[in-house]
XYZ file of C-alpha atoms in Angstrom:
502
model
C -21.404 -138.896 22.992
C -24.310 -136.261 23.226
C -27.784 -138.134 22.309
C -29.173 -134.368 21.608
C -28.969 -134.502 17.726
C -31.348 -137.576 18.005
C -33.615 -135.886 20.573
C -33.604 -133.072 18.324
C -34.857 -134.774 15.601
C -37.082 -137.462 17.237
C -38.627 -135.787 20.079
C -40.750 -137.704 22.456
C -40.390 -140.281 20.393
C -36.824 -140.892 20.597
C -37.295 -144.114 22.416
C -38.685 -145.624 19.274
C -36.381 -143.530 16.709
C -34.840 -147.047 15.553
C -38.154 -148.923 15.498
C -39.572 -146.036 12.986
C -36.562 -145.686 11.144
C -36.552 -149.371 10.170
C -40.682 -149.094 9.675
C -40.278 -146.463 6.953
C -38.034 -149.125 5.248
C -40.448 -151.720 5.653
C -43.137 -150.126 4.289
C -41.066 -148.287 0.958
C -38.666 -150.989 -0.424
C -41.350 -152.321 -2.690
C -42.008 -148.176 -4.217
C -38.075 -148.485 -4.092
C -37.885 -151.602 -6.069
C -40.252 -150.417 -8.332
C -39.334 -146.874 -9.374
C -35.320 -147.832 -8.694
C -35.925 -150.527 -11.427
C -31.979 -152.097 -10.641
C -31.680 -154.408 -7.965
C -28.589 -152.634 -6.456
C -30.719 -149.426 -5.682
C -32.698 -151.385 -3.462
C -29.947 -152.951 -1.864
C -28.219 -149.646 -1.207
C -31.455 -148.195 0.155
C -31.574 -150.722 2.653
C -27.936 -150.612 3.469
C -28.426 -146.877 4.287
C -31.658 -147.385 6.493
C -29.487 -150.134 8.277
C -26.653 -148.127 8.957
C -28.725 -144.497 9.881
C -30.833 -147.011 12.530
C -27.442 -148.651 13.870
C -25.535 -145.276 14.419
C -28.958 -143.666 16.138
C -28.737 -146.738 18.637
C -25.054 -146.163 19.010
C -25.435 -142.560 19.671
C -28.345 -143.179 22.112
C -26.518 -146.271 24.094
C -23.026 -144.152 24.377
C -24.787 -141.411 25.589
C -26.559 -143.309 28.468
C -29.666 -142.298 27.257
C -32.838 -143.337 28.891
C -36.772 -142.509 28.868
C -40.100 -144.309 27.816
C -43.175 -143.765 25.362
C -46.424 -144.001 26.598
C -48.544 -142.895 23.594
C -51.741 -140.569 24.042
C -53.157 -143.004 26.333
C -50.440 -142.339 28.742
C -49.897 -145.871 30.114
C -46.662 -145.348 31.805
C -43.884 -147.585 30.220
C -45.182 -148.872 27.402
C -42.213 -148.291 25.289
C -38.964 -148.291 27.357
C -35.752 -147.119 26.584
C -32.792 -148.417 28.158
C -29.533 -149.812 28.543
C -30.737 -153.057 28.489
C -33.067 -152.109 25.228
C -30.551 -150.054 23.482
C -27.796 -153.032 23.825
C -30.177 -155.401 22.559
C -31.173 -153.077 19.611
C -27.436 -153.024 18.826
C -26.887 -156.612 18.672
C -30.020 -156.324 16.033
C -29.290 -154.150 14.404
C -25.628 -155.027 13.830
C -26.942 -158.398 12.702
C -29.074 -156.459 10.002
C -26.658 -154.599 8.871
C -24.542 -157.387 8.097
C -26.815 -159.538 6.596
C -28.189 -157.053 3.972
C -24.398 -155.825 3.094
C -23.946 -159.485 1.682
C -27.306 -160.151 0.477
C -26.996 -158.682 -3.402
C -23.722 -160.552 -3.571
C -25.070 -163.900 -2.719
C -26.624 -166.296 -5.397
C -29.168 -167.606 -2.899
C -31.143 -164.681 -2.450
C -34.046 -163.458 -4.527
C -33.055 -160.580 -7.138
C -36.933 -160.852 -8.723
C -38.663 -159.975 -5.233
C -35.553 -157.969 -3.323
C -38.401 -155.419 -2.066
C -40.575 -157.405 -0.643
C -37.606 -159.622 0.830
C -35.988 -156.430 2.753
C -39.126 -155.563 3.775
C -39.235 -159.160 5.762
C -36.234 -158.464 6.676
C -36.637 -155.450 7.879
C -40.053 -156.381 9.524
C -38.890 -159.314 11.148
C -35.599 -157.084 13.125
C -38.476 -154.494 13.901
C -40.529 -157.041 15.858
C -37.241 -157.540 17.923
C -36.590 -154.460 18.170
C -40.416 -153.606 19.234
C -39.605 -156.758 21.914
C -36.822 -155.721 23.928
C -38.799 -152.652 24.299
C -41.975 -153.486 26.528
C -43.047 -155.648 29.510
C -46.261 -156.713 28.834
C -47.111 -160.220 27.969
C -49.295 -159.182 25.076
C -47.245 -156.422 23.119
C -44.243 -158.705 23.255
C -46.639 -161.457 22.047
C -46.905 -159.331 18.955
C -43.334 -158.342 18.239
C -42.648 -162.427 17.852
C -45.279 -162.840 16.134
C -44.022 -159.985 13.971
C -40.378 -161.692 13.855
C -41.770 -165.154 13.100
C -44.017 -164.514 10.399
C -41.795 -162.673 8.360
C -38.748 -165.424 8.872
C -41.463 -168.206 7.271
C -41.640 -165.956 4.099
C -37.611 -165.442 4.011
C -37.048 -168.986 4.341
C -39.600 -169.700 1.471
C -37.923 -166.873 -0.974
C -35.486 -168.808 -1.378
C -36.623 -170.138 -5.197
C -36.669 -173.071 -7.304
C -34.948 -175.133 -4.058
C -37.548 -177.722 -2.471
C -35.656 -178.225 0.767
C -36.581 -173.936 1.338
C -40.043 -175.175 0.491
C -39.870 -177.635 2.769
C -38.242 -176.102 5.458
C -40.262 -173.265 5.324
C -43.514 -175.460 5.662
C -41.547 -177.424 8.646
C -40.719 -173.582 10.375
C -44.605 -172.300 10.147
C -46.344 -175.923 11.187
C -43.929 -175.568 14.391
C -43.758 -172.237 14.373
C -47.705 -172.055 14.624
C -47.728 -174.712 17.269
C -44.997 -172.336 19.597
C -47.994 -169.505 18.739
C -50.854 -171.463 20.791
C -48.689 -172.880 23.539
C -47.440 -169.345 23.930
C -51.280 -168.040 23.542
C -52.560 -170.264 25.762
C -48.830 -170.013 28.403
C -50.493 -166.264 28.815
C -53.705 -166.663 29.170
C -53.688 -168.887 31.661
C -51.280 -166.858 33.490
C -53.810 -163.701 33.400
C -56.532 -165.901 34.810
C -54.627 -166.464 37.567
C -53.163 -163.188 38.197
C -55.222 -160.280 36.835
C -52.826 -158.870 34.486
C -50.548 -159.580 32.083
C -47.757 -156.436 32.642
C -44.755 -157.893 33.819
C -43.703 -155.103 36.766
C -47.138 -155.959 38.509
C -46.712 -159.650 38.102
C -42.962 -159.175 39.543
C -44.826 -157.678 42.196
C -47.384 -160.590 42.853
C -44.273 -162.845 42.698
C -42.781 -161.055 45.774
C -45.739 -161.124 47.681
C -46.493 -164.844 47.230
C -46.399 -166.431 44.406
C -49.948 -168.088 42.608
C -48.185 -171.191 42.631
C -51.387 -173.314 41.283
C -51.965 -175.602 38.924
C -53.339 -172.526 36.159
C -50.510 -170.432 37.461
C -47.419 -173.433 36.593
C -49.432 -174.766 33.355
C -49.457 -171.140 32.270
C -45.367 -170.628 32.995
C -44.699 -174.155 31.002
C -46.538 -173.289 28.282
C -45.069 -170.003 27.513
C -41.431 -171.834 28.470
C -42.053 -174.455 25.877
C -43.543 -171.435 23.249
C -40.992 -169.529 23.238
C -38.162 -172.302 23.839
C -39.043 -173.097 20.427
C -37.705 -169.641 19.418
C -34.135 -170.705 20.718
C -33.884 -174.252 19.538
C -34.142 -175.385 23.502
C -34.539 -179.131 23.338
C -37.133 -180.810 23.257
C -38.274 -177.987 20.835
C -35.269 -177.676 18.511
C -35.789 -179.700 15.368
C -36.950 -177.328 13.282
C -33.782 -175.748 13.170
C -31.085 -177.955 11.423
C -33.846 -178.241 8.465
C -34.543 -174.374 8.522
C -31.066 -173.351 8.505
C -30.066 -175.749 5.834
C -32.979 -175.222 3.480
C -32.989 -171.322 3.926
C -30.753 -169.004 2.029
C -27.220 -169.200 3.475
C -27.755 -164.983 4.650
C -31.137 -165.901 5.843
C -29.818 -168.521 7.701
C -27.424 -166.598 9.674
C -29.798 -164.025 10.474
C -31.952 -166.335 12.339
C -29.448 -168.030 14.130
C -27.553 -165.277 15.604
C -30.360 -162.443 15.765
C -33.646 -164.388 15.699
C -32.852 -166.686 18.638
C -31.431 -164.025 20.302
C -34.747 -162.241 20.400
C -36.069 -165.993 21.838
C -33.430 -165.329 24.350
C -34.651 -161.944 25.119
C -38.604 -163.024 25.963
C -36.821 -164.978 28.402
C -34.917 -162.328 29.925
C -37.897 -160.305 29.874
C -40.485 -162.401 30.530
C -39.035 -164.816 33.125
C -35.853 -163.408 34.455
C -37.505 -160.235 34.808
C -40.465 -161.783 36.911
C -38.465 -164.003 39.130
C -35.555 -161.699 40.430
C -37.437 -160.180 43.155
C -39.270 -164.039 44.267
C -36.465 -166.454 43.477
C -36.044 -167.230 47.065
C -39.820 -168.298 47.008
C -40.763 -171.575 46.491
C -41.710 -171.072 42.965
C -38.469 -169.095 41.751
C -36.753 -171.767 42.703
C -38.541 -174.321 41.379
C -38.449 -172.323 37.877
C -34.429 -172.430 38.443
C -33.887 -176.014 38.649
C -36.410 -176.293 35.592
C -34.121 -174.007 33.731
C -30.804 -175.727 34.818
C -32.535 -179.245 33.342
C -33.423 -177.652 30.204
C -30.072 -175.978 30.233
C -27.728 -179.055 30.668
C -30.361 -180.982 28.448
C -30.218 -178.528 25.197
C -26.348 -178.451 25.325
C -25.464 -181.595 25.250
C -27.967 -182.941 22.847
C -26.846 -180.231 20.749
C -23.015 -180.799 20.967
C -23.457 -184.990 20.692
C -25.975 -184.872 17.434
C -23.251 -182.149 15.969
C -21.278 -184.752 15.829
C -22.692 -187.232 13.347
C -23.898 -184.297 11.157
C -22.118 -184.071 7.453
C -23.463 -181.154 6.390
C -22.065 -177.778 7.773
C -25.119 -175.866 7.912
C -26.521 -178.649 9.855
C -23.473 -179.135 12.283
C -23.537 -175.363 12.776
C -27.271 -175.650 13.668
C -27.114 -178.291 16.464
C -23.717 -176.053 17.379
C -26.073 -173.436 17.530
C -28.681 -174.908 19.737
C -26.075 -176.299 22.193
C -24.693 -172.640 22.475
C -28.246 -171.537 23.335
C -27.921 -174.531 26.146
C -25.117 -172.177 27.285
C -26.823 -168.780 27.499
C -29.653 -170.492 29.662
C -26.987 -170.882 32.485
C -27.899 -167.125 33.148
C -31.318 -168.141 33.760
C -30.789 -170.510 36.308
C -27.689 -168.323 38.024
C -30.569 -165.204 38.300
C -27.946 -162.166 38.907
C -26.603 -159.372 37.311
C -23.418 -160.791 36.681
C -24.943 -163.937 35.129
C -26.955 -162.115 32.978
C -24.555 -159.674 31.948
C -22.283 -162.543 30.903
C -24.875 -164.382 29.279
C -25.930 -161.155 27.382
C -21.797 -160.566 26.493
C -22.019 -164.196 24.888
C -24.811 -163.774 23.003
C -23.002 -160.626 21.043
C -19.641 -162.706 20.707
C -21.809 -165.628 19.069
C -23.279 -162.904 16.604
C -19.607 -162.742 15.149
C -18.826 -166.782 15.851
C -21.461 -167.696 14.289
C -22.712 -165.033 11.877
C -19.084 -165.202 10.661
C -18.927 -169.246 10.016
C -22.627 -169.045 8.174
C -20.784 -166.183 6.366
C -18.199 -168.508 4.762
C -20.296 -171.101 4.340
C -22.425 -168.190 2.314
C -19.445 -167.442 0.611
C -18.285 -170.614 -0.523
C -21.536 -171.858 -1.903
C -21.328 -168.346 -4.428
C -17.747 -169.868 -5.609
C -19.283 -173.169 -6.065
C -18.414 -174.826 -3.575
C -21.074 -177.304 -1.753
C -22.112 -177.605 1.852
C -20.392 -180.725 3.191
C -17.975 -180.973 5.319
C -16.152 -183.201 2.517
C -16.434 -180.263 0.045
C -13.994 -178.044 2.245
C -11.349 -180.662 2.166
C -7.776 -178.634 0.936
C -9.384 -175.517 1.328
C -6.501 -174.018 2.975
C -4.470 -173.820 -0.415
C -7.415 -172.752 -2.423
C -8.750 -170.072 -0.047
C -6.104 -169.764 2.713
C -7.744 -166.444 3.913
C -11.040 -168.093 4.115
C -9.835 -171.412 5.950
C -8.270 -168.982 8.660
C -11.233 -167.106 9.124
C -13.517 -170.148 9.283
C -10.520 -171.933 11.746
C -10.924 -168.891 14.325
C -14.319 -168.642 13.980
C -14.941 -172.390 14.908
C -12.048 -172.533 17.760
C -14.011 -169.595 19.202
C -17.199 -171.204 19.745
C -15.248 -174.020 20.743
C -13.551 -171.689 23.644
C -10.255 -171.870 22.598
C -7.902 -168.702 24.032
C -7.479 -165.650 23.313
C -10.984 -165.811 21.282
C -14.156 -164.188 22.169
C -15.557 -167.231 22.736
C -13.201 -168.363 24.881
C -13.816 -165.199 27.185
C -17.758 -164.743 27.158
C -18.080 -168.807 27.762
C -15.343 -167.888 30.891
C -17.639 -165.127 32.155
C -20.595 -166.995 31.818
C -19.224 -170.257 33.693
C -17.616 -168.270 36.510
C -21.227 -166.994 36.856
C -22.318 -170.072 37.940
C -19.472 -171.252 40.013
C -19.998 -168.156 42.359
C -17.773 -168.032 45.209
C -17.357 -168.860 49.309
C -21.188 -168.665 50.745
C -22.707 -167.395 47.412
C -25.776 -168.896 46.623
C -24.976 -169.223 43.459
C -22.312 -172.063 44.166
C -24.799 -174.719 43.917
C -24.946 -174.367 40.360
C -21.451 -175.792 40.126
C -22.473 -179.013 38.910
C -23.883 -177.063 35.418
C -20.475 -175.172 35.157
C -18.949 -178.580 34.606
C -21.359 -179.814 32.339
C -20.995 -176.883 30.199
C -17.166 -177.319 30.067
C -17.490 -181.006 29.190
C -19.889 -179.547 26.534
C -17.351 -177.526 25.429
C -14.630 -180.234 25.204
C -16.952 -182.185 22.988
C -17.847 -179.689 20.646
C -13.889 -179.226 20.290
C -14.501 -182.611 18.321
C -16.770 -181.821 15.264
C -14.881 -178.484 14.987
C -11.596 -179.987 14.425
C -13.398 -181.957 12.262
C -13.654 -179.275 9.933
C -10.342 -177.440 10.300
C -8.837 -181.189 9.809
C -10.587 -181.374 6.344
C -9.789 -178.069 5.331
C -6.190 -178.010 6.532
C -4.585 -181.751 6.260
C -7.220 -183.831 4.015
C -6.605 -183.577 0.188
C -9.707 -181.973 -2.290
C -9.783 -182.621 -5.506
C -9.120 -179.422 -6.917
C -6.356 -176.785 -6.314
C -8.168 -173.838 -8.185
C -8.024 -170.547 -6.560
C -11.121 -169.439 -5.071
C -13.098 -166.132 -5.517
C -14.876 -164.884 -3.144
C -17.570 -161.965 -3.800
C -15.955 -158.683 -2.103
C -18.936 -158.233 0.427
C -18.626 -161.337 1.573
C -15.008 -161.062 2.047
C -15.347 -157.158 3.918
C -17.872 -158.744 6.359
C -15.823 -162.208 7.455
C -13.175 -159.610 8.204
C -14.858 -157.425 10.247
C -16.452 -160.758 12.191
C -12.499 -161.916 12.247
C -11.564 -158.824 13.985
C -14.326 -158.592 16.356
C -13.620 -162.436 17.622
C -10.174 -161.448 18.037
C -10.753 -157.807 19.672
C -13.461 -159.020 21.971
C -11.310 -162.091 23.163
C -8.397 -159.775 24.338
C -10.318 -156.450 24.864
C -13.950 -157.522 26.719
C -14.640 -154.223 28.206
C -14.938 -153.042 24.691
C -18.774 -154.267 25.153
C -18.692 -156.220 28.424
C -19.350 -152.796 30.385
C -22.855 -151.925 28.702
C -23.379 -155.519 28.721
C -23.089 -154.982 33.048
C -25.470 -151.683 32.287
C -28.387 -153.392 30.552
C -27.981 -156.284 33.393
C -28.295 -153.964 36.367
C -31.270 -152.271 33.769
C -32.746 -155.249 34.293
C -32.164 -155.476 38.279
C -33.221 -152.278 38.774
C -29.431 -151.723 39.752
């Protein structure tokens, strides 16, 4: 596919054609809202800007295209475009689009305020969007920033429901508390170095790493900030109370795009800055600190899934154990790592964004959000308890799934092979499949209530036609992406060997 038309159209500024198409959005859903005067105008409006910003990213990553913005100032790089941006973008994006096709159908989301909530919405996916984009400490700084403060407000939108209120006081206190560690992560790292652009302090990392006491406070700080934007343990409780209080489509959106912006930064920030020095003392060091934090975050996240009763809940410890997962990349530091744990980070956007999609769905037929609730749902919404089945045996791992094949990937990554040096992180592979075998447990849970346990009703349940249109679509991508990788595992390999200057 040619990328002309967009170049045509864009210019030099092509590389952020996505990030100002989702801008104007931001900045005219309220005019929109007002002059529109029906709440499905607005809707559309932002269904249109979603899908015109996904098919220019489509165009652009099909089409191999590559290049940078530097603005009048010239400072080389300051906006990149390329594989690895354009397939991040995508996951975004496709994320976005998703979440807005459901949002006028859903009884948890504001009708009074629908401008200003796209425009959150659409602000918060432009700070990732503006994130995957640069490599310098600061500007991506601002993109979270960007992302987080507009995910407080969604959370809070959601009205007359004190557990949003709460949770959405819970997300900023923590939230906030991420912001200095992060602030002060960075500036501790510029006293030491000089600089805070990441190609010169990949540089200084293969020369000889600062390794003092500034230089490793600096590195933990900004590990712990922005582990808060993945739910890493010791920084994940925030989430089961966010994702339960928050609008069900809220919800989803910052557990399958949101932390995979958190995931991102680290790519960026400390993937990026280690490749060249992890055979120095201090790459290495960073490893095993990632292959703790790794092993730590999914297995407190699979054993506390286990007691939880609510599904929103269960699927946000589920969620921060499958973050535990993605981190193995991290640790592993190569291309095919990376581009494994970058493959599993788009199957979870179906897995996941799919199960928060029933869950969604459900709640708009009435039905509530504990696990008891779903008991005989198989009679009353036998599509529905399918869906939800294959979505949960996915993240589980079961074959043919996506799951299954993006967790295989990502564990072979860190088995390695005869004399790779990767083979020492064999011990992690294992304790990511016993992960796996646990989680098996509180899935089953919910397939067993659905499928053998009795409810107490046997009245057919509706389910709004969005709702419906998008589980399908995240049904057939779990199922296409399970037999068919290569479908997105080869520009998941391009943005890796982006990244490794491959």
């Amino acid at each position: 596919m040619d990328s002309e038309i967009i170049t045509n159209i864009f210019g030099d500024l092509t590389p952020v054609a996505t990030i100002i198409i989702l801008a104007i959005g931001v900045l005219s859903f309220p005019a929109v809202q007002m002059f529109g005067k029906k709440h499905v105008v607005t809707w559309i409006y932002a269904l249109v800007i979603a899908l015109v910003a996904l098919a220019v990213d489509i165009i652009l990553l099909m089409s191999d295209y590559a290049g940078y913005y530097a603005g009048e100032d010239d400072m080389a790089n300051w906006i990149v475009c390329n594989p690895y941006t354009l397939y991040m973008q995508l996951l975004f994006l496709t994320v976005l689009t998703i979440t807005v096709f459901v949002c006028h159908s859903s009884i948890e989301t504001t009708k009074n305020h629908s401008g200003a909530f796209y425009s959150l919405l659409f602000g918060a996916t432009t700070g990732m969007l503006f994130v995957v984009t640069t490599y310098d400490l600061l500007t991506i700084f601002v993109g979270v920033e960007l992302t987080s403060i507009s995910s407080y407000a969604m959370v809070a939108l959601k009205r007359k429901d004190g557990r949003a209120s709460e949770a959405a006081v819970k997300y900023a206190i923590v939230g906030g508390m991420s912001t200095a560690l992060t602030l002060y992560g960075i500036s501790m790292v510029y006293g030491t170095t000089g600089t805070t652009d990441l190609i010169l302090l990949q540089a200084i990392m293969f020369d000889g790493p600062p390794f003092t006491w500034l230089f490793a406070i600096g590195m933990i700080c900004m590990i712990a900030g922005y582990g808060f934007k993945i739910a890493m343990v010791p920084f994940h409780m925030w989430a089961p109370d966010v994702y339960e209080g928050a609008a069900t489509p809220v919800s989803m959106f910052l557990a399958t795009a949101s932390k995979k912006m958190g995931l991102g930064v680290f790519i960026q920030v400390f993937l990026f800055m280690f490749i060249m020095a992890k055979t120095q003392v201090c790459g290495e060091a960073f490893q095993y600190v990632f292959a703790i934090l790794a092993a730590v975050t999914m297995t407190v996240g699979n054993i506390v899934a286990i007691a939880q009763t609510n599904i929103k809940r269960m699927l946000a410890y589920s969620s921060i154990a499958q973050a535990g997962y993605i981190l193995i990349m991290m640790v592993v530091m190569t291309p095919e790592a990376e581009a494994a744990g970058l493959f599993h980070m788009f199957t979870h956007v179906f897995m996941k964004g799919g199960a928060f999609l029933i869950v969604g769905a459900l709640i708009c037929a009435g039905i509530g959000e504990k696990i008891s609730d779903y008991k005989g749902l198989a009679k009353r919404a036998p599509l529905i308890a399918f869906a939800m089945m294959l979505f949960l045996f996915s993240l589980a791992g079961i074959p043919p799934l996506a799951g299954f094949t993006s967790k295989f990937f990502l564990f072979a990554s860190a088995v390695g092979g005869p004399g790779d040096a990767s083979a020492e992180w064999v011990w992690l592979a294992l304790v990511a499949i016993l992960n796996s075998a646990i989680s098996l447990y509180y899935y089953a849970r919910v397939v067993k209530a659905m499928y053998i346990e009795k409810g107490a009703s046997t009245e057919k349940i509706k389910i709004p036609k969005p709702f419906l249109v998008a589980i399908l679509v995240c049904v057939v991508f779990v199922i296409v992406l399970g037999v068919y990788p290569d479908l997105i595992f080869g520009y998941a390999e391009a943005a890796a060997n982006a990244t490794f200057g491959i």
